[in-house]
Tab-separated table of C-alpha atoms in Angstrom:
chain	number	residue	atom	x	y	z
A	360	MET	CA	-18.209	-2.470	-22.755
A	361	SER	CA	-17.621	-0.931	-19.454
A	362	SER	CA	-20.196	-3.009	-17.778
A	363	ASN	CA	-18.149	-5.999	-18.406
A	364	VAL	CA	-14.802	-4.710	-17.327
A	365	ILE	CA	-13.568	-5.048	-13.770
A	366	VAL	CA	-10.835	-2.485	-12.843
A	367	LEU	CA	-8.295	-3.601	-10.263
A	368	ASP	CA	-5.895	-1.287	-8.762
A	369	ASN	CA	-3.634	-3.915	-7.165
A	370	GLY	CA	-1.486	-1.822	-4.657
A	371	GLY	CA	0.874	-3.169	-2.207
A	372	SER	CA	-1.274	-2.037	0.633
A	373	LEU	CA	-4.881	-1.665	-0.652
A	374	ILE	CA	-6.880	-3.340	-3.518
A	375	LYS	CA	-9.195	-1.015	-5.253
A	376	ALA	CA	-11.900	-3.001	-7.556
A	377	GLY	CA	-15.103	-2.246	-9.295
A	378	GLN	CA	-16.878	-2.037	-12.502
A	379	GLY	CA	-15.467	0.258	-15.278
A	380	GLY	CA	-17.397	3.563	-15.760
A	381	GLU	CA	-18.412	3.831	-12.085
A	382	ARG	CA	-16.649	6.878	-10.155
A	383	ASP	CA	-15.561	4.908	-7.021
A	384	PRO	CA	-14.607	1.157	-6.633
A	385	ALA	CA	-17.102	-0.962	-5.163
A	386	ILE	CA	-14.603	-2.707	-2.981
A	387	ILE	CA	-11.502	-1.577	-1.087
A	388	ILE	CA	-9.606	-4.350	0.692
A	389	PRO	CA	-6.149	-4.877	2.151
A	390	ASN	CA	-3.734	-6.557	-0.270
A	391	CYS	CA	-2.738	-9.226	2.599
A	392	LEU	CA	-3.813	-12.117	4.620
A	393	TYR	CA	-3.666	-11.643	8.309
A	394	ARG	CA	-3.841	-13.801	11.403
A	395	PRO	CA	-4.913	-12.173	14.766
A	396	LEU	CA	-3.657	-13.743	17.906
A	397	SER	CA	-7.153	-15.324	18.522
A	398	SER	CA	-7.126	-17.245	15.214
A	399	LYS	CA	-5.098	-20.324	14.495
A	400	LYS	CA	-5.280	-19.472	10.638
A	401	PHE	CA	-4.815	-16.561	8.055
A	402	GLN	CA	-8.036	-14.682	7.283
A	403	ASN	CA	-9.255	-13.167	4.389
A	404	PRO	CA	-9.093	-9.421	4.285
A	405	THR	CA	-12.276	-7.305	5.312
A	406	PRO	CA	-13.672	-4.691	2.937
A	407	LEU	CA	-12.845	-1.210	4.267
A	408	PRO	CA	-15.563	1.385	4.494
A	409	SER	CA	-15.142	4.144	1.806
A	410	SER	CA	-14.621	6.677	4.589
A	411	THR	CA	-11.654	5.251	5.950
A	412	THR	CA	-8.247	3.485	4.781
A	413	SER	CA	-7.360	2.338	8.395
A	414	ILE	CA	-7.384	-1.579	8.641
A	415	ILE	CA	-7.653	-0.875	12.232
A	416	ASP	CA	-10.913	0.837	12.303
A	417	ALA	CA	-12.392	-1.529	9.837
A	418	ALA	CA	-11.727	-4.726	11.423
A	419	SER	CA	-14.067	-6.215	13.927
A	420	GLU	CA	-11.407	-8.399	15.643
A	421	ASP	CA	-8.509	-7.247	17.869
A	422	LEU	CA	-5.421	-7.014	15.556
A	423	THR	CA	-2.762	-6.638	18.286
A	424	SER	CA	0.364	-8.443	17.138
A	425	ALA	CA	-1.386	-10.072	14.075
A	426	ALA	CA	0.637	-11.710	11.667
A	427	VAL	CA	0.714	-10.385	8.117
A	428	ARG	CA	1.340	-11.908	4.458
A	429	ARG	CA	1.707	-9.741	1.730
A	430	PRO	CA	1.740	-10.789	-1.931
A	431	ILE	CA	3.579	-7.792	-2.978
A	432	ASP	CA	7.008	-6.549	-1.544
A	433	ARG	CA	8.700	-3.369	-2.652
A	434	GLY	CA	6.136	-3.117	-5.295
A	435	TYR	CA	6.465	-6.358	-6.989
A	436	LEU	CA	4.453	-9.596	-7.005
A	437	ILE	CA	6.525	-12.143	-5.177
A	438	ASN	CA	3.842	-14.510	-4.241
A	439	PRO	CA	1.634	-15.236	-6.879
A	440	ASP	CA	-0.114	-18.373	-5.031
A	441	LEU	CA	-1.045	-15.842	-2.061
A	442	GLN	CA	-2.357	-13.181	-4.744
A	443	ARG	CA	-4.442	-15.884	-6.241
A	444	ASP	CA	-6.020	-16.572	-2.854
A	445	ILE	CA	-6.763	-12.849	-2.320
A	446	TRP	CA	-8.258	-12.543	-5.819
A	447	ALA	CA	-10.305	-15.522	-5.500
A	448	HIS	CA	-11.979	-14.188	-2.338
A	449	LEU	CA	-12.317	-10.823	-4.180
A	450	PHE	CA	-14.059	-11.922	-7.445
A	451	SER	CA	-16.063	-14.885	-6.118
A	452	SER	CA	-17.174	-13.609	-2.695
A	453	LEU	CA	-17.084	-9.902	-2.844
A	454	LEU	CA	-17.661	-9.003	-6.598
A	455	HIS	CA	-19.283	-12.059	-8.030
A	456	VAL	CA	-18.082	-11.758	-11.368
A	457	SER	CA	-17.828	-14.369	-13.914
A	458	PRO	CA	-14.164	-13.981	-15.339
A	459	SER	CA	-14.744	-15.972	-18.448
A	460	SER	CA	-17.151	-13.218	-19.699
A	461	THR	CA	-15.155	-10.122	-18.063
A	462	SER	CA	-12.377	-8.308	-19.089
A	463	LEU	CA	-9.869	-7.099	-16.714
A	464	LEU	CA	-8.021	-3.752	-16.308
A	465	LEU	CA	-4.956	-4.198	-14.250
A	466	THR	CA	-2.608	-1.783	-12.810
A	467	GLU	CA	1.099	-2.709	-12.548
A	468	HIS	CA	4.003	-0.951	-11.327
A	469	LEU	CA	6.699	0.669	-13.429
A	470	PHE	CA	9.556	-1.570	-14.490
A	471	THR	CA	8.127	-4.684	-13.340
A	472	LEU	CA	10.403	-7.519	-14.343
A	473	PRO	CA	9.270	-9.924	-17.278
A	474	SER	CA	9.159	-12.883	-15.129
A	475	ILE	CA	6.677	-11.378	-12.916
A	476	GLN	CA	4.742	-10.181	-15.819
A	477	ARG	CA	4.233	-13.728	-17.052
A	478	ALA	CA	3.297	-14.745	-13.602
A	479	THR	CA	0.595	-11.995	-13.533
A	480	ASP	CA	-0.696	-13.140	-17.060
A	481	GLU	CA	-0.876	-16.671	-15.966
A	482	LEU	CA	-2.905	-15.532	-12.670
A	483	VAL	CA	-5.327	-13.503	-15.015
A	484	PHE	CA	-5.725	-16.010	-18.013
A	485	GLU	CA	-4.917	-19.640	-16.773
A	486	ASP	CA	-6.014	-19.759	-13.026
A	487	PHE	CA	-9.115	-17.277	-13.416
A	488	GLY	CA	-9.626	-17.491	-17.145
A	489	PHE	CA	-10.509	-13.830	-17.938
A	490	LYS	CA	-11.889	-13.062	-21.207
A	491	ALA	CA	-9.381	-10.272	-21.904
A	492	LEU	CA	-6.515	-8.084	-20.228
A	493	TYR	CA	-5.270	-4.435	-20.315
A	494	VAL	CA	-2.349	-3.693	-18.128
A	495	ALA	CA	-1.797	-0.159	-17.243
A	496	ASP	CA	0.730	1.861	-15.242
A	497	PRO	CA	-0.579	4.015	-12.334
A	498	PRO	CA	1.118	7.561	-13.798
A	499	SER	CA	-0.645	7.302	-16.987
A	500	LEU	CA	-4.154	6.621	-15.360
A	501	VAL	CA	-3.651	9.671	-12.923
A	502	HIS	CA	-2.728	11.770	-15.929
A	503	LEU	CA	-5.840	10.618	-17.792
A	504	TYR	CA	-8.196	11.208	-14.914
A	505	GLU	CA	-6.795	14.859	-14.164
A	506	ALA	CA	-7.079	15.924	-17.640
A	507	SER	CA	-10.741	14.693	-17.899
A	508	ARG	CA	-11.640	16.733	-14.651
A	509	ARG	CA	-10.102	19.970	-16.192
A	510	PRO	CA	-10.571	19.724	-19.905
A	511	TYR	CA	-9.516	23.409	-20.291
A	512	GLY	CA	-6.578	23.202	-18.069
A	513	LEU	CA	-2.949	22.905	-18.814
A	514	VAL	CA	-2.603	18.956	-18.124
A	515	SER	CA	-5.404	18.640	-20.811
A	516	LYS	CA	-4.263	21.147	-23.265
A	517	ALA	CA	-0.740	20.124	-23.102
A	518	GLN	CA	-1.360	16.631	-22.690
A	519	CYS	CA	1.608	16.547	-20.339
A	520	SER	CA	2.144	16.513	-16.537
A	521	LEU	CA	4.598	15.045	-13.889
A	522	VAL	CA	2.746	12.578	-11.752
A	523	VAL	CA	4.315	12.320	-8.423
A	524	ASP	CA	3.203	8.842	-6.547
A	525	CYS	CA	4.127	8.334	-3.128
A	526	GLY	CA	2.678	4.895	-2.545
A	527	PHE	CA	3.191	2.080	-0.046
A	528	SER	CA	6.304	0.665	-1.578
A	529	PHE	CA	8.059	3.473	-3.134
A	530	THR	CA	7.901	6.946	-4.581
A	531	HIS	CA	8.049	7.872	-8.239
A	532	ALA	CA	8.360	11.080	-10.244
A	533	ALA	CA	7.173	9.890	-13.598
A	534	PRO	CA	6.598	12.452	-16.663
A	535	VAL	CA	3.432	11.650	-18.702
A	536	PHE	CA	3.141	12.787	-22.205
A	537	GLN	CA	-0.039	12.170	-24.333
A	538	ASN	CA	-1.158	9.457	-21.828
A	539	PHE	CA	2.108	7.483	-21.959
A	540	THR	CA	4.597	7.496	-19.265
A	541	VAL	CA	8.113	8.579	-20.248
A	542	ASN	CA	9.858	5.598	-18.812
A	543	TYR	CA	13.546	6.653	-19.488
A	544	ALA	CA	12.783	9.886	-17.479
A	545	VAL	CA	11.156	8.225	-14.360
A	546	LYS	CA	12.974	8.627	-11.173
A	547	ARG	CA	12.207	6.602	-7.966
A	548	ILE	CA	12.886	6.773	-4.396
A	549	ASP	CA	12.874	3.511	-2.445
A	550	LEU	CA	10.714	4.940	0.221
A	551	GLY	CA	7.105	4.580	0.756
A	552	GLY	CA	4.408	4.176	3.387
A	553	LYS	CA	5.673	0.706	4.505
A	554	ALA	CA	9.318	2.205	5.293
A	555	LEU	CA	7.696	5.062	7.064
A	556	THR	CA	5.688	2.890	9.336
A	557	ASN	CA	8.712	0.623	10.030
A	558	TYR	CA	10.884	3.751	10.930
A	559	LEU	CA	8.141	4.636	13.470
A	560	LYS	CA	8.095	1.210	14.852
A	561	GLU	CA	11.756	1.764	15.352
A	562	LEU	CA	11.727	5.028	17.066
A	563	VAL	CA	8.624	4.081	19.321
A	564	SER	CA	10.192	0.722	20.221
A	565	TYR	CA	13.610	2.478	21.172
A	566	ARG	CA	12.085	5.108	23.105
A	567	ALA	CA	8.788	3.836	24.734
A	568	VAL	CA	7.469	0.311	24.205
A	569	ASN	CA	8.143	-2.526	22.068
A	570	VAL	CA	5.832	-2.153	18.867
A	571	MET	CA	8.054	-3.968	16.315
A	572	ASP	CA	5.067	-6.562	15.733
A	573	GLU	CA	2.258	-4.032	15.657
A	574	THR	CA	1.984	-3.433	11.943
A	575	PHE	CA	-1.547	-2.213	11.849
A	576	ILE	CA	-1.523	-0.249	14.946
A	577	MET	CA	1.606	1.689	13.797
A	578	ASP	CA	0.130	2.349	10.368
A	579	ASP	CA	-2.938	3.752	12.254
A	580	VAL	CA	-0.654	6.013	14.424
A	581	LYS	CA	1.261	7.174	11.398
A	582	GLU	CA	-2.096	7.975	9.403
A	583	LYS	CA	-3.551	9.923	12.663
A	584	LEU	CA	-0.607	11.671	14.115
A	585	CYS	CA	2.232	12.184	11.647
A	586	PHE	CA	2.755	15.517	9.838
A	587	VAL	CA	5.167	17.261	7.521
A	588	SER	CA	7.332	19.980	9.133
A	589	LEU	CA	7.792	23.357	7.424
A	590	ASP	CA	10.873	24.081	9.801
A	591	VAL	CA	12.331	20.847	11.253
A	592	ALA	CA	14.750	22.853	13.394
A	593	ARG	CA	11.981	24.957	15.127
A	594	ASP	CA	9.831	21.804	15.610
A	595	LEU	CA	12.572	19.882	17.040
A	596	GLN	CA	13.085	22.592	19.600
A	597	ILE	CA	9.421	22.665	20.335
A	598	ALA	CA	9.527	18.839	20.846
A	599	ARG	CA	12.461	19.021	23.108
A	600	LYS	CA	10.203	21.159	25.655
A	601	ARG	CA	8.846	19.345	28.820
A	602	GLY	CA	5.175	19.193	30.050
A	603	ARG	CA	2.307	21.405	28.699
A	604	ASP	CA	4.955	23.608	26.980
A	605	ASN	CA	5.431	20.719	24.512
A	606	LEU	CA	2.698	21.493	21.986
A	607	LEU	CA	3.442	18.447	19.777
A	608	ARG	CA	3.367	15.799	22.362
A	609	CYS	CA	0.392	13.335	21.592
A	610	THR	CA	-0.546	10.165	23.468
A	611	TYR	CA	-1.881	6.957	21.824
A	612	VAL	CA	-3.460	4.430	23.768
A	613	LEU	CA	-2.789	0.817	23.019
A	614	PRO	CA	-5.579	-1.899	22.848
A	615	ASP	CA	-5.810	-3.817	26.033
A	616	GLY	CA	-7.814	-6.644	24.586
A	617	VAL	CA	-10.423	-6.296	27.592
A	618	ASN	CA	-11.995	-2.675	27.480
A	619	HIS	CA	-10.890	-1.527	23.939
A	620	THR	CA	-9.586	-3.911	21.171
A	621	LYS	CA	-8.516	-0.970	18.999
A	622	GLY	CA	-5.848	1.693	19.664
A	623	PHE	CA	-6.825	5.267	19.960
A	624	ILE	CA	-5.693	8.760	20.520
A	625	LYS	CA	-6.065	9.720	23.930
A	626	ASP	CA	-6.826	13.377	23.344
A	627	PRO	CA	-8.069	14.282	19.560
A	628	GLU	CA	-6.975	17.923	20.033
A	629	GLU	CA	-3.406	16.971	20.563
A	630	ALA	CA	-3.456	15.331	16.937
A	631	ARG	CA	-4.235	18.754	15.563
A	632	ARG	CA	-1.850	20.795	17.730
A	633	TYR	CA	0.908	21.020	15.240
A	634	THR	CA	-1.250	23.938	13.701
A	635	LEU	CA	-0.245	26.075	16.952
A	636	THR	CA	3.449	26.067	15.661
A	637	ASP	CA	2.673	28.131	12.822
A	638	GLY	CA	2.703	31.891	14.207
A	639	ALA	CA	-0.151	31.181	16.670
A	640	PRO	CA	-0.894	34.024	19.058
A	641	PRO	CA	0.392	33.330	22.573
A	642	ARG	CA	-1.770	31.783	25.258
A	643	SER	CA	-3.606	34.223	27.439
A	644	ALA	CA	-3.127	33.950	31.286
A	645	GLU	CA	-6.388	32.422	31.707
A	646	ALA	CA	-5.641	29.878	29.242
A	647	GLU	CA	-2.419	29.240	30.949
A	648	LYS	CA	-4.398	28.802	34.354
A	649	ASP	CA	-7.008	26.373	32.650
A	650	MET	CA	-4.031	24.243	31.246
A	651	ASP	CA	-2.245	24.170	34.581
A	652	LEU	CA	-5.501	22.800	36.254
A	653	THR	CA	-6.134	20.155	33.589
A	654	GLY	CA	-2.592	19.570	33.008
A	655	LYS	CA	-2.294	18.083	36.305
A	656	SER	CA	-5.112	15.717	36.173
A	657	GLU	CA	-3.793	14.700	32.583
A	658	GLU	CA	-0.711	13.743	34.178
A	659	ARG	CA	-2.455	11.613	36.615
A	660	LYS	CA	-4.193	9.689	33.767
A	661	ARG	CA	-1.023	9.182	32.096
A	662	THR	CA	0.612	7.475	35.081
A	663	ASP	CA	-2.244	5.303	35.206
A	664	LEU	CA	-1.805	3.867	31.894
A	665	THR	CA	1.821	3.750	31.344
A	666	LYS	CA	2.160	0.226	30.132
A	667	ASN	CA	-0.784	0.635	27.583
A	668	GLU	CA	0.230	3.957	25.878
A	669	PHE	CA	3.024	6.046	24.569
A	670	ASP	CA	3.896	9.439	23.825
A	671	LEU	CA	4.824	10.842	20.455
A	672	THR	CA	6.926	14.153	20.270
A	673	ASN	CA	9.421	14.717	17.315
A	674	GLU	CA	8.445	11.220	15.823
A	675	ARG	CA	5.473	13.028	14.409
A	676	PHE	CA	7.301	15.029	11.939
A	677	LEU	CA	10.539	12.978	11.646
A	678	VAL	CA	8.753	10.057	10.092
A	679	PRO	CA	7.505	11.923	7.007
A	680	GLU	CA	10.736	13.704	6.864
A	681	MET	CA	12.329	10.672	5.362
A	682	ILE	CA	10.516	11.707	1.941
A	683	PHE	CA	12.006	15.070	1.986
A	684	GLN	CA	15.520	14.382	3.436
A	685	PRO	CA	16.360	10.716	3.349
A	686	ALA	CA	20.092	11.533	3.596
A	687	ASP	CA	19.582	13.201	7.030
A	688	LEU	CA	18.814	9.670	8.110
A	689	GLY	CA	21.708	7.912	6.677
A	690	MET	CA	19.876	6.825	3.459
A	691	ASN	CA	21.595	7.139	0.006
A	692	GLU	CA	18.572	8.518	-1.601
A	693	ALA	CA	17.776	11.747	-3.044
A	694	GLY	CA	14.725	13.794	-1.366
A	695	LEU	CA	11.515	14.338	-3.489
A	696	ALA	CA	12.289	17.712	-4.486
A	697	GLU	CA	15.601	16.590	-5.905
A	698	CYS	CA	13.920	13.573	-7.422
A	699	ILE	CA	11.381	15.776	-9.377
A	700	VAL	CA	14.029	17.915	-10.669
A	701	ARG	CA	15.949	15.061	-12.117
A	702	ALA	CA	12.855	13.570	-13.599
A	703	VAL	CA	12.044	16.816	-15.429
A	704	ASN	CA	15.842	17.387	-16.615
A	705	SER	CA	15.704	13.993	-18.172
A	706	CYS	CA	13.080	15.343	-20.547
A	707	HIS	CA	13.192	17.625	-23.760
A	708	PRO	CA	13.907	21.307	-22.419
A	709	LEU	CA	10.607	22.332	-24.129
A	710	LEU	CA	8.803	20.397	-21.727
A	711	HIS	CA	10.564	21.430	-18.580
A	712	PRO	CA	8.056	24.847	-17.836
A	713	VAL	CA	5.047	22.889	-18.508
A	714	LEU	CA	6.275	19.959	-16.338
A	715	TYR	CA	6.932	22.191	-13.353
A	716	GLU	CA	3.312	23.906	-13.909
A	717	SER	CA	1.531	20.612	-13.915
A	718	ILE	CA	2.767	18.447	-10.986
A	719	ILE	CA	0.169	15.883	-9.728
A	720	LEU	CA	0.361	14.413	-6.423
A	721	THR	CA	-1.162	10.792	-5.673
A	722	GLY	CA	-0.557	8.025	-3.569
A	723	GLY	CA	-1.559	7.597	0.458
A	724	SER	CA	1.735	9.214	1.766
A	725	THR	CA	0.665	12.578	0.273
A	726	LEU	CA	-2.273	12.855	2.779
A	727	PHE	CA	0.130	13.947	5.611
A	728	PRO	CA	-0.753	17.455	6.507
A	729	ARG	CA	1.368	20.216	4.835
A	730	PHE	CA	2.830	17.836	2.277
A	731	VAL	CA	2.098	20.113	-0.670
A	732	GLU	CA	3.402	23.356	1.352
A	733	ARG	CA	6.743	21.556	2.220
A	734	LEU	CA	7.311	20.342	-1.431
A	735	GLU	CA	6.836	23.642	-2.841
A	736	ARG	CA	9.355	25.107	-0.228
A	737	ASP	CA	11.841	22.674	-1.191
A	738	LEU	CA	11.285	22.811	-4.900
A	739	ARG	CA	11.156	26.315	-5.687
A	740	PRO	CA	14.811	27.058	-5.004
A	741	LEU	CA	15.888	24.238	-7.296
A	742	VAL	CA	13.582	25.721	-10.276
A	743	PRO	CA	14.508	28.307	-12.561
A	744	ASP	CA	13.204	31.856	-11.297
A	745	ASP	CA	11.007	32.041	-14.723
A	746	TYR	CA	9.426	28.810	-14.197
A	747	HIS	CA	6.094	28.549	-12.466
A	748	VAL	CA	5.624	25.716	-9.930
A	749	LYS	CA	2.126	24.307	-9.441
A	750	ILE	CA	1.192	21.322	-7.436
A	751	THR	CA	-2.105	19.799	-7.660
A	752	THR	CA	-3.264	17.224	-5.172
A	753	GLN	CA	-6.019	14.570	-6.522
A	754	GLU	CA	-9.280	14.738	-4.808
A	755	ASP	CA	-8.549	11.624	-3.189
A	756	PRO	CA	-5.017	10.485	-3.553
A	757	ILE	CA	-5.791	6.782	-2.863
A	758	LEU	CA	-8.441	6.349	-5.391
A	759	GLY	CA	-6.907	8.479	-8.110
A	760	VAL	CA	-5.374	5.595	-10.004
A	761	TRP	CA	-8.484	3.416	-10.043
A	762	ARG	CA	-10.588	6.320	-11.222
A	763	GLY	CA	-8.190	6.709	-14.182
A	764	GLY	CA	-8.585	3.190	-14.950
A	765	SER	CA	-12.481	3.271	-14.688
A	766	LEU	CA	-12.510	6.175	-17.211
A	767	LEU	CA	-10.204	4.393	-19.618
A	768	ALA	CA	-12.367	1.015	-19.429
A	769	SER	CA	-15.411	3.139	-20.416
A	770	SER	CA	-13.886	4.494	-23.505
A	771	PRO	CA	-15.103	3.068	-26.830
A	772	ASP	CA	-11.484	2.194	-27.739
A	773	PHE	CA	-10.888	-0.020	-24.826
A	774	GLU	CA	-11.867	-3.443	-26.311
A	775	GLY	CA	-9.422	-3.024	-29.104
A	776	MET	CA	-6.466	-2.332	-26.483
A	777	CYS	CA	-6.968	-5.450	-24.600
A	778	VAL	CA	-5.289	-8.833	-25.222
A	779	THR	CA	-7.718	-11.487	-25.384
A	780	LYS	CA	-7.360	-14.967	-23.915
A	781	SER	CA	-6.884	-16.660	-27.370
A	782	GLU	CA	-4.014	-14.166	-28.259
A	783	TYR	CA	-2.399	-14.828	-25.020
A	784	GLU	CA	-2.817	-18.780	-25.793
A	785	GLU	CA	-1.465	-18.215	-29.341
A	786	HIS	CA	1.393	-16.026	-28.888
A	787	GLY	CA	2.381	-15.828	-25.141
A	788	SER	CA	3.006	-13.218	-22.493
A	789	ALA	CA	6.034	-11.609	-23.854
A	790	ARG	CA	4.458	-10.872	-27.223
A	791	CYS	CA	1.094	-9.747	-26.034
A	792	ARG	CA	2.737	-7.419	-23.539
A	793	LYS	CA	4.291	-5.321	-26.312
A	794	ARG	CA	0.556	-3.853	-26.969
A	795	PHE	CA	0.856	-2.005	-23.788
A	796	PHE	CA	3.725	0.134	-24.696
A	797	HIS	CA	5.691	-0.382	-21.404
């Protein structure tokens, strides 16, 4: 059955698609159309190499100030016509599938409105004519995959986990029990990768150079330079220092359209320099002297390219800080640790110790360095002392949902779980959706 099933993880930022039963998706493309300044029309997304999720690194053209159109906003499908165009390119030009003889396993965010569900079903059955459809929510697929990876682990034995999905549109803390997401206990933070990028744009535009139109470039900056702080007050003190004493300063060079069409980090060592703030030994006199000599030449280089580059200091950790302390930035949202506690407390008390011991992180925003350590540090004081807290990060947090879908598509029961095209035509969307239990 799995050979005739296409698994489609239709995210707000990236689409992951491929045959059910495979370990990795065959295609990863941005879920958007973009128009570079050099083009007069919007272009279909370019497949990304499996080794990167950076659109800047994968694109062949200069994406400076490129216009972007996305079919999904805040996690929900708002432009079915645009989604149809992207899927048509994906199915016909990239995957070369025949929908009439193919089933589709599609991911859909929690709490999707019935009107959006109907629009999705119309795309699948009426526009593309797929043979059958199964709709799954991401947390249940993440749970399924992690349980299969560790058949003797707690997640598999208890059939219970708490999936924390920090995606592009928002963040969910979702308890999963026996492969079903406990909807009434799910808690959401209306913050995701898109909001973090927008905040970084504002900070850099206010302090250095206007980058409000540079969506792809600032995504690249965020992914390569931002990290989670374990001590915000200490790192703020370091970020205020001048010259070479500021260990957090890092320079990003913007594309100039002539010598280089992609942005890049001026000194890759600087991007890893946040590790020096965690109890690193003091520099020797020789190291100070070396830095003194190289520092002056570096300063000269900086003055040569002031219009084409900018420095990041405290922005590097203040941007991911939004997920942990949104109230500090004036947002009426709970932090991630508090969100997790609220989700657990909404479940039966007997599940509380199991849920705290089986927290699974997924989604691209969990890739920031030190994410797990910070979450443990914030969560531990909020959890009863006699409960263990164990946080697991997926092998690849961006592909975890797709891999769970691939596993489900290869099960012998999958065909019976699907809604067929004839059932959809006979009963309609609303009645068929009841089969999916969410």
